[in-house]
Short mmCIF file of C-alpha atoms in Angstrom, two decimals:
data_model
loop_
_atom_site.label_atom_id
_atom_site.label_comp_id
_atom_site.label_asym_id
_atom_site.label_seq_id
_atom_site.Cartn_x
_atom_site.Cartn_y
_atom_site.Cartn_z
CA UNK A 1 1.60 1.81 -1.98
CA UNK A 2 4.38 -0.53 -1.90
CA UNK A 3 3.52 -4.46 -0.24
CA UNK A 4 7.38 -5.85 0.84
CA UNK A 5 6.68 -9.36 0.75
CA UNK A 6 9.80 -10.31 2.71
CA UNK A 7 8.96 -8.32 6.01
CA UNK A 8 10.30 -9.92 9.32
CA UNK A 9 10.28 -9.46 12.81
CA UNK A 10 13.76 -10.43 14.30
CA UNK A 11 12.29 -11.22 17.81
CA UNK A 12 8.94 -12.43 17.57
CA UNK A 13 7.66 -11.17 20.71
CA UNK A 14 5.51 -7.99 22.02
CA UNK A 15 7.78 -5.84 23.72
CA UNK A 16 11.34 -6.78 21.53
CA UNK A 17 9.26 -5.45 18.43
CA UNK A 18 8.18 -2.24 20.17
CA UNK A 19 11.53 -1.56 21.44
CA UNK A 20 12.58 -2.37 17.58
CA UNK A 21 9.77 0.36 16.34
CA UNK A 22 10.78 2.86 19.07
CA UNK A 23 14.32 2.38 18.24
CA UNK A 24 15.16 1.71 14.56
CA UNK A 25 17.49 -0.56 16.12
CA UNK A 26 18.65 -4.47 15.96
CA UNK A 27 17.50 -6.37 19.02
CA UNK A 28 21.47 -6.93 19.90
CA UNK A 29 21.58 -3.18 20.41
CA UNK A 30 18.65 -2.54 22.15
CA UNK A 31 18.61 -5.91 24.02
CA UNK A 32 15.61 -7.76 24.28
CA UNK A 33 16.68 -11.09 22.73
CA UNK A 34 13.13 -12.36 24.08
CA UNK A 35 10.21 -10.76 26.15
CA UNK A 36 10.87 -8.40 28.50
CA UNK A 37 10.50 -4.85 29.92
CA UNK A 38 11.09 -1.81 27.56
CA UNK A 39 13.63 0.22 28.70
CA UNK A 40 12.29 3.50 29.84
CA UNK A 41 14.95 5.86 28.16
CA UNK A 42 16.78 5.23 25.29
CA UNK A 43 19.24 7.94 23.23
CA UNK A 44 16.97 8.42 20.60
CA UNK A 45 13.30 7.33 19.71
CA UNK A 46 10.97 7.61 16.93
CA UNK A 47 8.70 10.16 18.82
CA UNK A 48 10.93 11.21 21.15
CA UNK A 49 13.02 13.10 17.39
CA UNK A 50 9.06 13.50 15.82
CA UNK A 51 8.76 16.10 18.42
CA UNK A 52 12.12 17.59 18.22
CA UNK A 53 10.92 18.50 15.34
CA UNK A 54 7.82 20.17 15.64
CA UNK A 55 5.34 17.29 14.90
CA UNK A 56 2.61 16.17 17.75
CA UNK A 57 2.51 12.71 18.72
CA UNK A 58 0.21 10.40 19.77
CA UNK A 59 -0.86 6.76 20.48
CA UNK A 60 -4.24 4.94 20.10
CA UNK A 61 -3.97 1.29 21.44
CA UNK A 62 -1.58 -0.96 22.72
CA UNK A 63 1.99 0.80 23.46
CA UNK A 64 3.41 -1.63 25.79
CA UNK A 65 5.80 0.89 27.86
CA UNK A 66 4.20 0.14 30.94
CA UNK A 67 1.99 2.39 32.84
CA UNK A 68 2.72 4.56 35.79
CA UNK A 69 0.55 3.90 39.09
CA UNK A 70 1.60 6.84 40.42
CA UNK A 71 0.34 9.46 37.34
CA UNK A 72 -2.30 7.07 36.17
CA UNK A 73 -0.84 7.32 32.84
CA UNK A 74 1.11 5.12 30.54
CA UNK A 75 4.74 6.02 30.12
CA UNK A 76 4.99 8.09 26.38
CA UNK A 77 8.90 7.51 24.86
CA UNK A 78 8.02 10.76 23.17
CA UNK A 79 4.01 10.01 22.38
CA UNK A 80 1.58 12.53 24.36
CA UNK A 81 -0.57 9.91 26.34
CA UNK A 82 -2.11 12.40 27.63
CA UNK A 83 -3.70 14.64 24.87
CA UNK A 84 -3.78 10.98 23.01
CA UNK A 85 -7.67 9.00 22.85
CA UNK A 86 -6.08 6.22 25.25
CA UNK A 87 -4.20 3.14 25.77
CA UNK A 88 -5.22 -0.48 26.18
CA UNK A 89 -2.13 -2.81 26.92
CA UNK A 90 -3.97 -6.18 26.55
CA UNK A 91 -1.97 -7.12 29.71
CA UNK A 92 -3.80 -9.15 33.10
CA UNK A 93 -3.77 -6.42 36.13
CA UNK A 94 -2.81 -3.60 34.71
CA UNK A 95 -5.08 -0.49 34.94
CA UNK A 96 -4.95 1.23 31.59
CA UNK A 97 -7.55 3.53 29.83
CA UNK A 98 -9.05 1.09 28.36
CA UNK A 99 -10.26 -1.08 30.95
CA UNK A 100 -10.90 2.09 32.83
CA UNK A 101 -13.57 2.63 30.44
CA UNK A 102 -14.82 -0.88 30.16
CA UNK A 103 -15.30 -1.02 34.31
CA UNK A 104 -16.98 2.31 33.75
CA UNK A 105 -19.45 0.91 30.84
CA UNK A 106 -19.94 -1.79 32.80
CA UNK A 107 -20.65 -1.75 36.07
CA UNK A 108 -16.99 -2.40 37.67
CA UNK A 109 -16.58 -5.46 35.64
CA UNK A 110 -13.34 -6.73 34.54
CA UNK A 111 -13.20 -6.52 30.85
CA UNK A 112 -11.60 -10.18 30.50
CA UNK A 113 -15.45 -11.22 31.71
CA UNK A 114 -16.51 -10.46 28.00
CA UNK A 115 -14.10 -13.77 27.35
CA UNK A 116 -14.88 -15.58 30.50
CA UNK A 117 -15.36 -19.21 28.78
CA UNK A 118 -11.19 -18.79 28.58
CA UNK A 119 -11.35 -18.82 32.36
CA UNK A 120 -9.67 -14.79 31.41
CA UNK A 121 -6.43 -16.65 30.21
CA UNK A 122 -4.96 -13.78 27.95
CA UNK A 123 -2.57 -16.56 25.93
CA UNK A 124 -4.72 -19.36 25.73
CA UNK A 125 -4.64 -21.30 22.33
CA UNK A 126 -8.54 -21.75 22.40
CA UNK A 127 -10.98 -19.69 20.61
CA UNK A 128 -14.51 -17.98 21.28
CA UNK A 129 -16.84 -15.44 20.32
CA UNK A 130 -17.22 -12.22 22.17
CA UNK A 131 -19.58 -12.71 25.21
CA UNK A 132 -20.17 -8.82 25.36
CA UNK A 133 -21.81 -5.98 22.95
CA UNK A 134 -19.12 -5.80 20.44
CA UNK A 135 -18.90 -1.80 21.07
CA UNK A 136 -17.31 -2.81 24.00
CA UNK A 137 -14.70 -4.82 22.23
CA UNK A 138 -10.91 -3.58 22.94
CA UNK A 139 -10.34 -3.57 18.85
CA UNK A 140 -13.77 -1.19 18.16
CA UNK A 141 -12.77 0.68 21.03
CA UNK A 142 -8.96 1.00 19.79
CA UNK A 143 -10.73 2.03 16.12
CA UNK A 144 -13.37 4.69 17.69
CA UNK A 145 -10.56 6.05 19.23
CA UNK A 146 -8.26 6.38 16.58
CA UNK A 147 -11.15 8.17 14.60
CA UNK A 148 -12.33 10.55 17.09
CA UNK A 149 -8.49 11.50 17.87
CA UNK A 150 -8.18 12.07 13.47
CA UNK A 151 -11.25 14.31 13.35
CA UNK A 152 -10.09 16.15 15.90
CA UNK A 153 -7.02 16.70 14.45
CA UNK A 154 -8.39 17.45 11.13
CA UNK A 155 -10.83 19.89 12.53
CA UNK A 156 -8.28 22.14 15.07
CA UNK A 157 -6.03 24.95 13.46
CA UNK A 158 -2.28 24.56 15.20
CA UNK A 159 -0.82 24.12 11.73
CA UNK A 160 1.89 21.71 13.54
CA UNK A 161 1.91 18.13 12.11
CA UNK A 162 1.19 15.17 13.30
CA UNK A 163 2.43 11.80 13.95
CA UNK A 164 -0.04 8.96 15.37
CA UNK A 165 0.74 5.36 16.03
CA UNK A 166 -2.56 3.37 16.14
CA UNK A 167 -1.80 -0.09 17.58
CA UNK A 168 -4.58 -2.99 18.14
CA UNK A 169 -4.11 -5.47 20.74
CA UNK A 170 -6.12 -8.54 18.26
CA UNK A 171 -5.31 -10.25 16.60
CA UNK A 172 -2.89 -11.71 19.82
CA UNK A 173 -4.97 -14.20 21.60
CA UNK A 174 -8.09 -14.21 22.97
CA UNK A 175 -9.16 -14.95 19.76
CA UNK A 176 -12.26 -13.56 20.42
CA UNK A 177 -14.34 -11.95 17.37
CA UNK A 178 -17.91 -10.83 17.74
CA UNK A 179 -19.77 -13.70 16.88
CA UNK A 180 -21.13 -12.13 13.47
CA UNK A 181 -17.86 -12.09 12.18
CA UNK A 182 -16.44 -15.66 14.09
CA UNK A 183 -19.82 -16.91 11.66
CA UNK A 184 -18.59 -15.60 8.42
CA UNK A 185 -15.80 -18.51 8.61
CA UNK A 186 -16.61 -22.47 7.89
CA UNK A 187 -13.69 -25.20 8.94
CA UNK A 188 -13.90 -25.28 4.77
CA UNK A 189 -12.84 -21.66 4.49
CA UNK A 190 -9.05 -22.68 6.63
CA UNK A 191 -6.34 -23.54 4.74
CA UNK A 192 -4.30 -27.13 5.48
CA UNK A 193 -2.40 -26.89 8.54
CA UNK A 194 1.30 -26.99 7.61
CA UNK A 195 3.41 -30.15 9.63
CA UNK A 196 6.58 -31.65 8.91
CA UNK A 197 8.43 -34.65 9.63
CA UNK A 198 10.43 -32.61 12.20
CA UNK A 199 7.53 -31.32 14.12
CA UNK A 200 6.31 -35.00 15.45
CA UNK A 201 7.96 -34.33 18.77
CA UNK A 202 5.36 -31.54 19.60
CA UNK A 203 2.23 -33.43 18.99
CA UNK A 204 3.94 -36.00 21.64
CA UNK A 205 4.83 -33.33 23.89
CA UNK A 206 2.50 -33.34 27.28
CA UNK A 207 1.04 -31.43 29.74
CA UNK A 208 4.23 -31.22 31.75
CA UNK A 209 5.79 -29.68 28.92
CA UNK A 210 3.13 -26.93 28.94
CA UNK A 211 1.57 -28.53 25.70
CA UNK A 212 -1.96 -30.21 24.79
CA UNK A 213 -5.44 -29.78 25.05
CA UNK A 214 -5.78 -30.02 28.75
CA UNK A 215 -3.26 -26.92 28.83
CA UNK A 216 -5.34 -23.33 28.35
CA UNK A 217 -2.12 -21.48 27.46
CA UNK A 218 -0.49 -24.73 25.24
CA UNK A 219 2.26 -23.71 23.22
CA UNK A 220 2.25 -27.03 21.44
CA UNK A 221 0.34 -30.19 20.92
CA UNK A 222 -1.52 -31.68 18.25
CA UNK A 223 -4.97 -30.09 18.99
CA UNK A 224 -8.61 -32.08 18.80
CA UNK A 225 -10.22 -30.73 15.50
CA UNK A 226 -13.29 -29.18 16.19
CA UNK A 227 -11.37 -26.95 18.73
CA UNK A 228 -8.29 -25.98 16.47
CA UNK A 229 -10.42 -25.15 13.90
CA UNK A 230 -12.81 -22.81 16.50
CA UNK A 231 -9.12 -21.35 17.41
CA UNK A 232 -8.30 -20.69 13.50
CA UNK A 233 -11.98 -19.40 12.64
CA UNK A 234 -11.74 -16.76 15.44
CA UNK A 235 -8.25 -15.59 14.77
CA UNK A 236 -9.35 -15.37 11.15
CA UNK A 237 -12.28 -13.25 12.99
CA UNK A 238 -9.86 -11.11 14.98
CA UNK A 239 -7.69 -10.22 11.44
CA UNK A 240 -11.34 -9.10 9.88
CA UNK A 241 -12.55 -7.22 12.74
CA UNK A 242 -9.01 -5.19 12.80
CA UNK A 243 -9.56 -4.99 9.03
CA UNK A 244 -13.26 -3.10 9.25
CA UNK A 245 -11.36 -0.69 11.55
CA UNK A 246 -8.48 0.14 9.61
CA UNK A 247 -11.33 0.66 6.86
CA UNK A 248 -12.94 3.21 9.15
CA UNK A 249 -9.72 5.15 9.82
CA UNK A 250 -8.49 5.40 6.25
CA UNK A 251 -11.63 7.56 5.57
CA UNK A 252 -10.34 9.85 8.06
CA UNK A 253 -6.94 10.46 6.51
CA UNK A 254 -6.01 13.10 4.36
CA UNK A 255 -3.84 10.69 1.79
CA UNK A 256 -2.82 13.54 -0.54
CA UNK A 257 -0.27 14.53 2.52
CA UNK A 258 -0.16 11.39 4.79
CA UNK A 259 2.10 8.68 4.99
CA UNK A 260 0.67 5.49 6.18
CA UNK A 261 2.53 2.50 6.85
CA UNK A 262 0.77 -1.06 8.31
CA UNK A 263 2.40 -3.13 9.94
CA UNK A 264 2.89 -5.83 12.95
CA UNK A 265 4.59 -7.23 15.36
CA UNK A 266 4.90 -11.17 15.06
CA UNK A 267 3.14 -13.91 13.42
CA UNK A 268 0.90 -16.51 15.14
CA UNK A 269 1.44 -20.38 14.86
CA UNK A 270 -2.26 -21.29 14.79
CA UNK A 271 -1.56 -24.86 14.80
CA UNK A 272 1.30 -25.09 12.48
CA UNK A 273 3.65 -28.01 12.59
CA UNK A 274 2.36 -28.55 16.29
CA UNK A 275 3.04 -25.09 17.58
CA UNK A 276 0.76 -22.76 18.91
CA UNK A 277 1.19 -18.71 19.80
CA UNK A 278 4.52 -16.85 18.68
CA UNK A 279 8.37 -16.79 19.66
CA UNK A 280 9.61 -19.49 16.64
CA UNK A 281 11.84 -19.20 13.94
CA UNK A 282 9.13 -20.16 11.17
CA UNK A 283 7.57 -17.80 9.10
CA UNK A 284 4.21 -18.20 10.69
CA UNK A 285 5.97 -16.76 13.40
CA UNK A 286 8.59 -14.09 12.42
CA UNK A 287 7.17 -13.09 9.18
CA UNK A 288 4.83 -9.88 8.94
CA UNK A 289 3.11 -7.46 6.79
CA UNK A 290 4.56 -4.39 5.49
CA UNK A 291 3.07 -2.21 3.29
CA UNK A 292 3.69 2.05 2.74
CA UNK A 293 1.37 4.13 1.23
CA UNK A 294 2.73 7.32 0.09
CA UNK A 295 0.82 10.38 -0.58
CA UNK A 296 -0.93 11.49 -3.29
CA UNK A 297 0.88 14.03 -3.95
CA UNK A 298 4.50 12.44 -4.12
CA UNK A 299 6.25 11.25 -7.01
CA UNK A 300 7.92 7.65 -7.13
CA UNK A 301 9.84 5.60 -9.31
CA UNK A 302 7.47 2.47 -8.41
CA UNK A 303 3.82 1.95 -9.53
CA UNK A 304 1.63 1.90 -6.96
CA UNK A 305 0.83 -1.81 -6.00
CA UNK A 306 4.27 -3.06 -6.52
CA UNK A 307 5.33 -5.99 -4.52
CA UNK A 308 9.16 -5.65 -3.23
CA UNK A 309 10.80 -8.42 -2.56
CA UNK A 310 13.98 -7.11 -0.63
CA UNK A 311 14.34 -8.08 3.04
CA UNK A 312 12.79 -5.88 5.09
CA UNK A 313 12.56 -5.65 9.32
CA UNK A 314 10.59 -4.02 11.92
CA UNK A 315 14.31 -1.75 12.71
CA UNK A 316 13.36 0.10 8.87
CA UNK A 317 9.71 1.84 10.19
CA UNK A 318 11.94 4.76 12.46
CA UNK A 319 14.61 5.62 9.45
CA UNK A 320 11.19 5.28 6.84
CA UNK A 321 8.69 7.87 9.80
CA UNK A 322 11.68 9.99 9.61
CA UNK A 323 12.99 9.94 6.28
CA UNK A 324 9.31 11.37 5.58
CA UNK A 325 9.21 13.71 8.07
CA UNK A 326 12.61 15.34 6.46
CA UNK A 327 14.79 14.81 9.69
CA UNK A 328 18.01 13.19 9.69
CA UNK A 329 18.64 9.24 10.72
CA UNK A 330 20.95 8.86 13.86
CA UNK A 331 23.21 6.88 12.04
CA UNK A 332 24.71 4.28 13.50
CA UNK A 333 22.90 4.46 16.71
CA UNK A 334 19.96 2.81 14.10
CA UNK A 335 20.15 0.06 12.33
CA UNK A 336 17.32 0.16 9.48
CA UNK A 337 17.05 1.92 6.73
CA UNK A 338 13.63 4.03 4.95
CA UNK A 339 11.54 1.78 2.96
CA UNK A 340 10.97 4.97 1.21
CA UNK A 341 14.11 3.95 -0.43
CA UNK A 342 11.62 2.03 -2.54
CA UNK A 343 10.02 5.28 -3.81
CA UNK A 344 13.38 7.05 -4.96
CA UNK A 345 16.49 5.22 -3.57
CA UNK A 346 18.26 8.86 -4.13
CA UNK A 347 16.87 10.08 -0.95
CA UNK A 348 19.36 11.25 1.92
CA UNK A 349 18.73 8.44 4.18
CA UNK A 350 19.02 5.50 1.97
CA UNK A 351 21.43 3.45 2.06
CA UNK A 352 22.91 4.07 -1.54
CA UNK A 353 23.25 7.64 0.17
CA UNK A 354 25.87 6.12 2.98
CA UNK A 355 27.61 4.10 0.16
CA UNK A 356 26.53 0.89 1.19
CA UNK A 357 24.17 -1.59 -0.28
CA UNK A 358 20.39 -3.11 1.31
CA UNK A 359 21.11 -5.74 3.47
CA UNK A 360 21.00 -9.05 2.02
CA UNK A 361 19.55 -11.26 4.60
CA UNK A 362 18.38 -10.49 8.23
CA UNK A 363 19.15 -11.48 12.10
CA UNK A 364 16.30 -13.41 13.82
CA UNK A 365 16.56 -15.02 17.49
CA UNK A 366 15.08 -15.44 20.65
CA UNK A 367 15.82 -16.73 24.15
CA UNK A 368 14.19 -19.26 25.89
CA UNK A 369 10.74 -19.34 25.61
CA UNK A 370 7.96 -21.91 27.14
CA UNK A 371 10.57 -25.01 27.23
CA UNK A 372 14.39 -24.79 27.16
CA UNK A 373 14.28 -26.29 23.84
CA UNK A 374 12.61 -23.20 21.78
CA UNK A 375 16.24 -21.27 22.28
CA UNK A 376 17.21 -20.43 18.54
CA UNK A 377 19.06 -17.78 16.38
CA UNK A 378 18.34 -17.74 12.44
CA UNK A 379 18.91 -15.90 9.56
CA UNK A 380 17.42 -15.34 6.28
CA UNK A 381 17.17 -13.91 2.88
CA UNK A 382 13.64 -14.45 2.05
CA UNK A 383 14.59 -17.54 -0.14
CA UNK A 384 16.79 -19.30 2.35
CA UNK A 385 16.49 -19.93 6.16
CA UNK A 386 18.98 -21.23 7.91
CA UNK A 387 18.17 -21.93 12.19
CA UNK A 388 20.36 -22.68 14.87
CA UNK A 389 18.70 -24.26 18.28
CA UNK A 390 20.98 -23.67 20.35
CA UNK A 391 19.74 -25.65 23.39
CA UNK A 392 19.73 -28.80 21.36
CA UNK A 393 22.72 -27.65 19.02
CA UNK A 394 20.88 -28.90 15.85
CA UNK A 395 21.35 -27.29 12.77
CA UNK A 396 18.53 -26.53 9.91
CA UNK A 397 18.20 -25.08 6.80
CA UNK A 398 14.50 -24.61 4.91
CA UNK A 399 14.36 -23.90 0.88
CA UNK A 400 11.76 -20.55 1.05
CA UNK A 401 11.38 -20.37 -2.90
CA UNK A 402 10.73 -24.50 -2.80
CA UNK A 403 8.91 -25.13 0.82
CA UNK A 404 7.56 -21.69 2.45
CA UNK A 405 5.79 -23.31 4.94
CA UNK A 406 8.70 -25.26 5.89
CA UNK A 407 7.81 -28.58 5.81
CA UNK A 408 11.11 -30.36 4.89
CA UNK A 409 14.72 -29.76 7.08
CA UNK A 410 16.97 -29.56 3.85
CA UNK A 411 20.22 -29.41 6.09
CA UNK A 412 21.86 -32.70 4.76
CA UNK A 413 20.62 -31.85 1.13
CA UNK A 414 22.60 -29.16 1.18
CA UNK A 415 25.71 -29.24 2.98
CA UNK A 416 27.35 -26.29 0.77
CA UNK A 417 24.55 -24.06 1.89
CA UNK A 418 24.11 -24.76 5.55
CA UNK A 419 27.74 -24.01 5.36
CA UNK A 420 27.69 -20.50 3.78
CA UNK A 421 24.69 -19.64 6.35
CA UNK A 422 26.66 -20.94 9.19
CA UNK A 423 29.40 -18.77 8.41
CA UNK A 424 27.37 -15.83 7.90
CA UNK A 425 25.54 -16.73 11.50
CA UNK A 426 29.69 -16.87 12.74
CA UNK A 427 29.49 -13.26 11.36
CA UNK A 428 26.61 -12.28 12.98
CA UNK A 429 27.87 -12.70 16.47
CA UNK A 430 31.59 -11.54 16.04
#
């Protein structure tokens, strides 16, 4: 398929992505600047138009609609949760099919008991290893699923397609890997944390600003070693588990006819320039993977392998589920466009189509999160990034191509620059 290497996610948060995915839309129009509920109708969804025209949907995983005391059931946006293998929300109190299962397995336990050295704090910075059989971990679980729910599939005779979403809670904290995998990572194997001058202030933030060691769900501090690297080794450990189950559900897909498109929903700080979790500006935080496979038997203009480098967004998965399915875009209810674009940019939905051109940079913000500082709105073109914290009103500007880890603040370096992106950022919220 096709890898596009400048992938973002303008809100770096659970439920604003989702409501991105469901939508196709920018998080101004679907409005969840920062976490929140997802709404429970919208005009148009992915699933809810997948099934308008003819296709079966369904969800493995985390879906993050909220679930409905009342059916026992998670609310669908379109997806069958019903005929679907189940859901797991990764949320603290809430009932879903998942830990259903796990209290079943188990004896009425809790499933946060297979991670009770976190004291069951769901967004704690710390790291472990599994305490339970790793069968009963949420990713195998989410994987099983997702396999059992393809075989079946493959093996009935409705003739109607099919659309499935397969969504893993890891690798959002716990970081908690079995330990076979957590012991396939040395401190050696991490790369350098990234800091710059700029990100002092959070190693001297403290506890009453949510932040250090003593703090199980920090957002920032500068961390003791041996415990940021556990933290880095077990996320590492979460991104390989979720890896050996993709592996397993690829066998079960039929890629002469299937689309397949991975992706996520935010980054994770792990440490970076003082900052732990998600919800920043940096690219450790907003930027994502994106890749589309296309069938086998498809034609394209672009070798297989190719790495695109236009600037991509969570709002271009709808338009690119439906451009494949052969149904129409709402335009201008959504905002994205199909990545299939890539493929053959003559295809009805693509933007060349509408007469206009790819977007050249993309909207990224968020509201207040952990500490009235972290309030900013940014945008970027993969080689440029230019942030506005609002809170503080502080400019800054970061040189991609130069610095990708964005070490140096090259505001005052470039004053010609920060004043093209400012006016662009003007733009933006005309």
């Amino acid at each position: 398929g096709v890898e596009f290497v400048n992938a973002r996610a303008s809100v770096p948060s659970c439920t604003p992505a989702r409501a991105t995915l469901l939508t196709g839309q920018s998080p101004w129009k679907h409005g969840l600047l920062g976490y929140g509920e997802i709404a429970k109708d919208y005009a148009y969804t992915m699933p809810g138009l997948m099934h308008e025209a003819g296709y079966e949907n369904f969800v493995v995983g985390k879906n993050h609609f909220g679930w409905n005391e009342t059916t026992n059931e998670g609310y669908g946006h379109g997806y069958d949760v019903v005929s679907s293998e189940g859901i797991y929300e990764g949320l603290l109190k809430v009932v879903d099919d998942y830990r259903q299962w796990y209290r079943d397995e188990n004896g009425g336990k809790d499933a946060e008991t297979a991670w009770s050295a976190l004291e069951g704090k769901m967004n704690t910075w710390r790291g472990i290893s599994y305490e339970n059989d790793e069968y009963y971990h949420p990713t195998a679980w989410t994987g099983r699923r997702a396999v059992a729910l393809l075989q079946r599939l493959r093996s009935k005779s409705s003739g109607k397609p099919w659309f499935v979403k397969v969504s893993f809670h890891r690798p959002h904290s716990p970081y908690d890997p079995p330990q076979r995998i957590l012991n396939q990572y040395s401190d050696d194997d991490l790369p350098p944390v990234a800091h710059g001058a700029w990100s002092d202030k959070y190693a001297a933030f403290s506890a009453k600003q949510g932040c250090g060691p003593t703090q199980p769900q920090a957002w920032c501090g500068k961390m003791p070693t041996g415990e940021m690297n556990l933290a880095r080794r077990a996320y590492w450990g979460c991104v390989r588990h979720v890896d050996e189950q993709i592996g397993e559900i690829m066998k079960e897909v039929d890629t002469a006819n299937t689309v397949v498109i991975w992706t996520a929903d935010h980054g994770d700080a792990q440490g970076d320039h003082n900052l732990w979790r998600k919800g920043y500006p940096y690219d450790m935080s907003v930027k994502i993977p994106m890749t589309v496979r296309w069938p086998d038997s498809w034609d394209s203009v672009m070798p297989r392998g190719t790495k695109d480098t236009r600037v991509v967004e969570l709002r271009d998965v709808m338009p690119t589920v439906l451009d494949a399915a052969g149904i129409t875009v709402p335009y201008p209810f959504v905002d994205g466009d199909s990545l299939l674009c890539a493929t053959d940019p003559t295809r009805q939905n693509c933007p060349a189509a509408r007469g206009v051109a790819w977007r050249e940079y993309v909207d990224l913000e968020h509201t207040t999160v952990y500490h009235w500082s972290n309030h900013w709105s940014a945008l970027t073109d993969g080689k440029w990034k230019f942030i506005w914290h609002a809170a503080e009103a502080k400019e800054a500007l970061f040189d991609l191509a130069a610095d990708p880890h964005e070490k140096v603040n090259v505001s005052e370096r470039y004053p010609e620059e920060v004043a093209r992106w400012r006016g662009r950022m003007v733009k933006q919220f005309e």
